[in-house]
Short mmCIF file of C-alpha atoms in Angstrom, two decimals:
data_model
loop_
_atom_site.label_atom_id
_atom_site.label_comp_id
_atom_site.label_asym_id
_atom_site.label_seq_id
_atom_site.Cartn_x
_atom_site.Cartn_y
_atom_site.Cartn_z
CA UNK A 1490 3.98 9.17 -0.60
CA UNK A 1491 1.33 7.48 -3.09
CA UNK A 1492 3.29 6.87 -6.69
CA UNK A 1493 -0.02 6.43 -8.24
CA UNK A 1494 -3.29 8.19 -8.64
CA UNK A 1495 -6.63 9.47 -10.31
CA UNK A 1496 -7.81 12.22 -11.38
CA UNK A 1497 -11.38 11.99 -10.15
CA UNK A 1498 -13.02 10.61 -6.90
CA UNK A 1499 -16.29 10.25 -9.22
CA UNK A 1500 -16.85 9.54 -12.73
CA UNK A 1501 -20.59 9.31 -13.87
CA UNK A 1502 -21.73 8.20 -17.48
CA UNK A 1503 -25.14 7.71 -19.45
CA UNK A 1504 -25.53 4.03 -19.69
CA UNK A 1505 -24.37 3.21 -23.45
CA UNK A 1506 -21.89 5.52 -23.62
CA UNK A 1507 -18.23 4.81 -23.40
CA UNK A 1508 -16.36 5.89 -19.77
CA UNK A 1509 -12.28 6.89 -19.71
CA UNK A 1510 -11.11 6.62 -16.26
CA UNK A 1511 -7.58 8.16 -15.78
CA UNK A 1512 -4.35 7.66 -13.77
CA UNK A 1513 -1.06 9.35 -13.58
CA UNK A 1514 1.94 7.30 -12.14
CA UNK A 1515 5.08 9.18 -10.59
CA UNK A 1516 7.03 5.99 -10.66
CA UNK A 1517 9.04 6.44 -14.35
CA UNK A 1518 10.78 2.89 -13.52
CA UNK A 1519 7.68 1.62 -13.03
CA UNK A 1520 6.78 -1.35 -15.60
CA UNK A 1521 3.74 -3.55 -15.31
CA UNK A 1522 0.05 -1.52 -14.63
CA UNK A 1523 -3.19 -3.03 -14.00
CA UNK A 1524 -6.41 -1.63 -14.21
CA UNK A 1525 -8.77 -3.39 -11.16
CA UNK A 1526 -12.55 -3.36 -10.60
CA UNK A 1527 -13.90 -3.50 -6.96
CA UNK A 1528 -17.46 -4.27 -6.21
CA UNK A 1529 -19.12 -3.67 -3.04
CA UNK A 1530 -18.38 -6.20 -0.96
CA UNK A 1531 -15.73 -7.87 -2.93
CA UNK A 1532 -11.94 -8.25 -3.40
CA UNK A 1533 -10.31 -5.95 -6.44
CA UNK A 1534 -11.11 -7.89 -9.74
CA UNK A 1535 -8.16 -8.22 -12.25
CA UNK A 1536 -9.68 -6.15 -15.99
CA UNK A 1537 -6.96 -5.58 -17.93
CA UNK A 1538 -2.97 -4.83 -17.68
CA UNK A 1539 -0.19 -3.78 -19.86
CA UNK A 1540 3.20 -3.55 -19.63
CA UNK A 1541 5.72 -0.61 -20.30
CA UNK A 1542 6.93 -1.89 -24.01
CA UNK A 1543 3.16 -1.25 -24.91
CA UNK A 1544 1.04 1.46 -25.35
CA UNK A 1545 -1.90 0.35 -26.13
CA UNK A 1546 -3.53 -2.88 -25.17
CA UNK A 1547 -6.85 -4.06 -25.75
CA UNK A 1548 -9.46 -6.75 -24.15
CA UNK A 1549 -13.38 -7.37 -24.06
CA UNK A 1550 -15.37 -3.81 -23.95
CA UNK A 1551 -11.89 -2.24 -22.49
CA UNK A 1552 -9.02 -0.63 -23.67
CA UNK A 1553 -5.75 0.54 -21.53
CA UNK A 1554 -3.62 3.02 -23.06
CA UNK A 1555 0.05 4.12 -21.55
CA UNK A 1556 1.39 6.86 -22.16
CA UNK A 1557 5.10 7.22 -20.98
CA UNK A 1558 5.94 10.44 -21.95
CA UNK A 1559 3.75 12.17 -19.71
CA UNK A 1560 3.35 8.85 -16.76
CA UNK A 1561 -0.86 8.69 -17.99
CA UNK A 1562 -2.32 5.70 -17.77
CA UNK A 1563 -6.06 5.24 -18.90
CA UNK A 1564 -8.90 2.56 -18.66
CA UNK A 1565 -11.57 3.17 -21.29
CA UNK A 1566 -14.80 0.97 -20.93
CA UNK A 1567 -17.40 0.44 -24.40
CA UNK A 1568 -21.33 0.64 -24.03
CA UNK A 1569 -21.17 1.13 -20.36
CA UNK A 1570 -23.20 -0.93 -18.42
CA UNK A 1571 -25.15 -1.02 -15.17
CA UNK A 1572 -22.48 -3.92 -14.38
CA UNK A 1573 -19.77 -1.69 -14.83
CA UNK A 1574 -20.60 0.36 -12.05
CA UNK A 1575 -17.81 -0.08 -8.94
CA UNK A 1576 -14.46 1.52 -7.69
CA UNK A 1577 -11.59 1.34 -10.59
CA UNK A 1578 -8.25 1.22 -9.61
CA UNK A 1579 -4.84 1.64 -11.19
CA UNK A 1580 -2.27 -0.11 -10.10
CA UNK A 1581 1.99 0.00 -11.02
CA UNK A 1582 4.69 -2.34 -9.69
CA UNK A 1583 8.35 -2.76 -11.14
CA UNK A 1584 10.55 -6.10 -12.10
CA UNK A 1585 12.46 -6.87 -9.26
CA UNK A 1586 10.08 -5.21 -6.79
CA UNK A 1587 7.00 -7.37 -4.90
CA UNK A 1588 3.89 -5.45 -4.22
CA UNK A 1589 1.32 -3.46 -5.97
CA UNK A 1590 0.99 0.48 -5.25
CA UNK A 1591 -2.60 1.69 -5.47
CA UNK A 1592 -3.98 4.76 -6.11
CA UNK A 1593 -7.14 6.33 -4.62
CA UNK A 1594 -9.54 4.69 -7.10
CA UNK A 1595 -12.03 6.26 -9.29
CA UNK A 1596 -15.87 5.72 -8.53
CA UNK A 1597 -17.84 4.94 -11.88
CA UNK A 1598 -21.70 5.42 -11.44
CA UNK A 1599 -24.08 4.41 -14.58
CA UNK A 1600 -26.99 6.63 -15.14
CA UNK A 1601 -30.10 5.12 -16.89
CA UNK B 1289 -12.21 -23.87 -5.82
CA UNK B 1290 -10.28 -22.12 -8.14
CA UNK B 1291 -8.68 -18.51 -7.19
CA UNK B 1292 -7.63 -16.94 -3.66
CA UNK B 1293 -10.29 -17.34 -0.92
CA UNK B 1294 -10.25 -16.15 2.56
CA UNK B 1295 -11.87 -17.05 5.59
CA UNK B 1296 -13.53 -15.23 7.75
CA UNK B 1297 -15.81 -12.71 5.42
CA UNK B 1298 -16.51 -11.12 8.84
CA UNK B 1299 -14.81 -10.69 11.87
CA UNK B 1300 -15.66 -8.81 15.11
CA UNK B 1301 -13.07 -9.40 17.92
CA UNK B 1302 -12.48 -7.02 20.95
CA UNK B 1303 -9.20 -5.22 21.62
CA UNK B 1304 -7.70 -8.03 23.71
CA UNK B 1305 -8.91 -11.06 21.62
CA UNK B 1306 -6.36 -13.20 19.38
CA UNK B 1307 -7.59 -14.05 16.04
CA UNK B 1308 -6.20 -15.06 12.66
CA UNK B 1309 -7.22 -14.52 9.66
CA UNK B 1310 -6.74 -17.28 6.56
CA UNK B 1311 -5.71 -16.89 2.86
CA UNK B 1312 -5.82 -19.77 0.38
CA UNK B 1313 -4.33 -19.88 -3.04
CA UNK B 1314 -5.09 -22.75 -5.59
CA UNK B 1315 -3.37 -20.79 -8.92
CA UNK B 1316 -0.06 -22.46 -8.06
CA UNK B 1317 1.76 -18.81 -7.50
CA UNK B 1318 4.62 -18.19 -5.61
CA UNK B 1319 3.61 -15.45 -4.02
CA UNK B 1320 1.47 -14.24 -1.21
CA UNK B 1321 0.49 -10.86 0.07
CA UNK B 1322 -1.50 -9.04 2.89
CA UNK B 1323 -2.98 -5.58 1.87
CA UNK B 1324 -4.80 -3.52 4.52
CA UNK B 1325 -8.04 -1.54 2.82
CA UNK B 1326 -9.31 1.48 4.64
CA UNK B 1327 -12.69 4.05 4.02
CA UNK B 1328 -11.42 6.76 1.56
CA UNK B 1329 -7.76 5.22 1.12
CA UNK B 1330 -5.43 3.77 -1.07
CA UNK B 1331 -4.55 -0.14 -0.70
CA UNK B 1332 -1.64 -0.79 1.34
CA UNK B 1333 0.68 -3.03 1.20
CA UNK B 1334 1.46 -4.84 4.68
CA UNK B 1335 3.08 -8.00 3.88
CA UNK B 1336 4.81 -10.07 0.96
CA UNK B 1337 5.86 -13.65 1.04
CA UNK B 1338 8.29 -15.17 -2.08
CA UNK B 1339 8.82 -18.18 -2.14
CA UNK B 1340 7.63 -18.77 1.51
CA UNK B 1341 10.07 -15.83 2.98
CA UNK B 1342 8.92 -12.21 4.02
CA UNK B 1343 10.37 -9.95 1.92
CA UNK B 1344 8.40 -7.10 2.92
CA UNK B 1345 6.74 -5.38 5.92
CA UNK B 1346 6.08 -2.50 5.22
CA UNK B 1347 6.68 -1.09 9.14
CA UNK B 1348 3.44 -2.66 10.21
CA UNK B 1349 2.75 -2.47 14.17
CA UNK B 1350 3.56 -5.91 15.41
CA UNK B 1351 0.11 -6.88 16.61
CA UNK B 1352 0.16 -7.99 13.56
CA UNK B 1353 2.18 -11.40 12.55
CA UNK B 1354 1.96 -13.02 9.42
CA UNK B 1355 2.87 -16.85 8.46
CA UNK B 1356 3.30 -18.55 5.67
CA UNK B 1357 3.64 -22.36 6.04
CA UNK B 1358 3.70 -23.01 2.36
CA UNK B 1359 3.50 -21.45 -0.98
CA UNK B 1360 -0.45 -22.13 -0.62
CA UNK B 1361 -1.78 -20.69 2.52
CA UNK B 1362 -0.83 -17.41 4.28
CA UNK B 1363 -2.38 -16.42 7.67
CA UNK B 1364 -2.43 -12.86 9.62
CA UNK B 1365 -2.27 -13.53 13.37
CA UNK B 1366 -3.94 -10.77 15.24
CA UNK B 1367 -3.53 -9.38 19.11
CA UNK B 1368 -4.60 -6.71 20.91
CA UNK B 1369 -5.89 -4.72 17.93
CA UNK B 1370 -7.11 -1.04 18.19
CA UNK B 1371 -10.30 0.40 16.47
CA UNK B 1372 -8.04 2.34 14.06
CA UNK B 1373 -7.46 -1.60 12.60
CA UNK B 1374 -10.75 -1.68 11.38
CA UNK B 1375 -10.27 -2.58 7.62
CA UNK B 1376 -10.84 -4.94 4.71
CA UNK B 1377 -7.57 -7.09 4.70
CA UNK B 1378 -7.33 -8.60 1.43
CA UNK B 1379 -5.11 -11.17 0.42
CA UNK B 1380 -3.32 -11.94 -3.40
CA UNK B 1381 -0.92 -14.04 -4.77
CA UNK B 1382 1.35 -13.75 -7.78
CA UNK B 1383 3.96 -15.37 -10.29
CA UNK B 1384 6.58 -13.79 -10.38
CA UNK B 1385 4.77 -9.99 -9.40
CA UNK B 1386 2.55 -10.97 -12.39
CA UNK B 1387 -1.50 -12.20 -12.39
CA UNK B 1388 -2.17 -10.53 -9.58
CA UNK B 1389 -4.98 -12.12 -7.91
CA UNK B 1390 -6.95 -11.01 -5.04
CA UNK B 1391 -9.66 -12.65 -2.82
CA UNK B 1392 -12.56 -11.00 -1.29
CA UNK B 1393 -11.52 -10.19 1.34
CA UNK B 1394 -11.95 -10.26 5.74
CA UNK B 1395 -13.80 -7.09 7.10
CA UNK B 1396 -12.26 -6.59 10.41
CA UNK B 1397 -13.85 -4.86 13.39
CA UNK B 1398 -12.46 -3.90 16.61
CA UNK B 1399 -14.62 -2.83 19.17
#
């Protein structure tokens, strides 16, 4: 069965404003998350991960927040751009096990 | 070139061709993987190769046959597909299952 997932097939957002894209994880063991972008066309692009002795991590525009207690991961993306429009997808794995698990992936559309 | 490439971007092969797809890493990982990406689903995991040995498979149908001759390159051999293979197979690498990177991938048809 899928161990990881998203809340919503479709996420769309006034350009400018800030986007949180969500995930819940069913995997407890589970250690290392990464947040990927996928463009049309194009192989997942790496944004942003965090591991499980963090809660909070931040990078350029983005944010990823963990929370344990409840198995929520979240991506949130500053002043969103046209750019920023693509498939998001969460992504868990655990030490000692090879492989990414996927969820469905979130699409993020940027209104004008 | 920096990153993972792959080679073809397309591919259209019949149901009783042979073809192989090609994966090159230059991040110095030691890890290599084949994912299999399909309309409206998750990414799944077909193969994994540490340190040049499957450790994974994932119960993949054996028309498809990975190799990995070193910790650089990884190929998917292909035969006798169906059009239920159609698919973006997408190649990473790793260090140690971290810096996941991913290349853009081969879209597959069978016809």
């Amino acid at each position: 069965g899928e161990s990881v997932g998203l809340h919503l097939p479709t996420l769309s957002v006034q350009e400018g404003d800030n986007s949180i894209i969500n995930c819940a994880y069913s995997n407890s063991a589970s250690d290392y998350f990464i947040w990927y972008k996928q463009e049309s066309g194009k192989g997942p692009q790496f944004i942003i991960d965090i591991r499980s002795n963090m809660d909070k991590r931040q990078g350029q525009r983005v944010t990823v927040l963990l929370n344990k207690t409840v198995k929520h991961l979240s991506l949130q993306i500053a002043a969103t751009q046209p750019g920023d429009s693509a498939v998001y997808f969460c992504a868990e794995t655990l030490k000692g096990i090879d492989g990414l698990t996927f969820g469905k992936g979130t699409h993020l559309i940027i209104q004008p | 070139e920096t990153g993972v490439t792959q080679t073809p971007r397309h591919l259209v092969m019949g149901m009783t061709n042979k073809k192989s797809l090609k994966c090159e890493q230059h991040l110095g990982h030691n890890a290599m993987y084949w994912y299999k990406q399909s309309a409206k689903k998750p990414l799944e995991l077909m193969f994994v190769y540490s340190l040049e040995e499957r450790v994974e498979n994932n119960s993949v149908p054996s028309r498809f046959s990975p190799e990995c001759p070193n910790s650089s390159h990884l190929f998917l051999h292909l035969h006798t597909l169906q059009p239920e293979d159609s698919a973006l197979y997408l190649c990473a690498s790793s260090q140690d299952n971290y810096g996941y990177t991913f290349g853009s991938g081969t879209r597959l048809t069978v016809v």
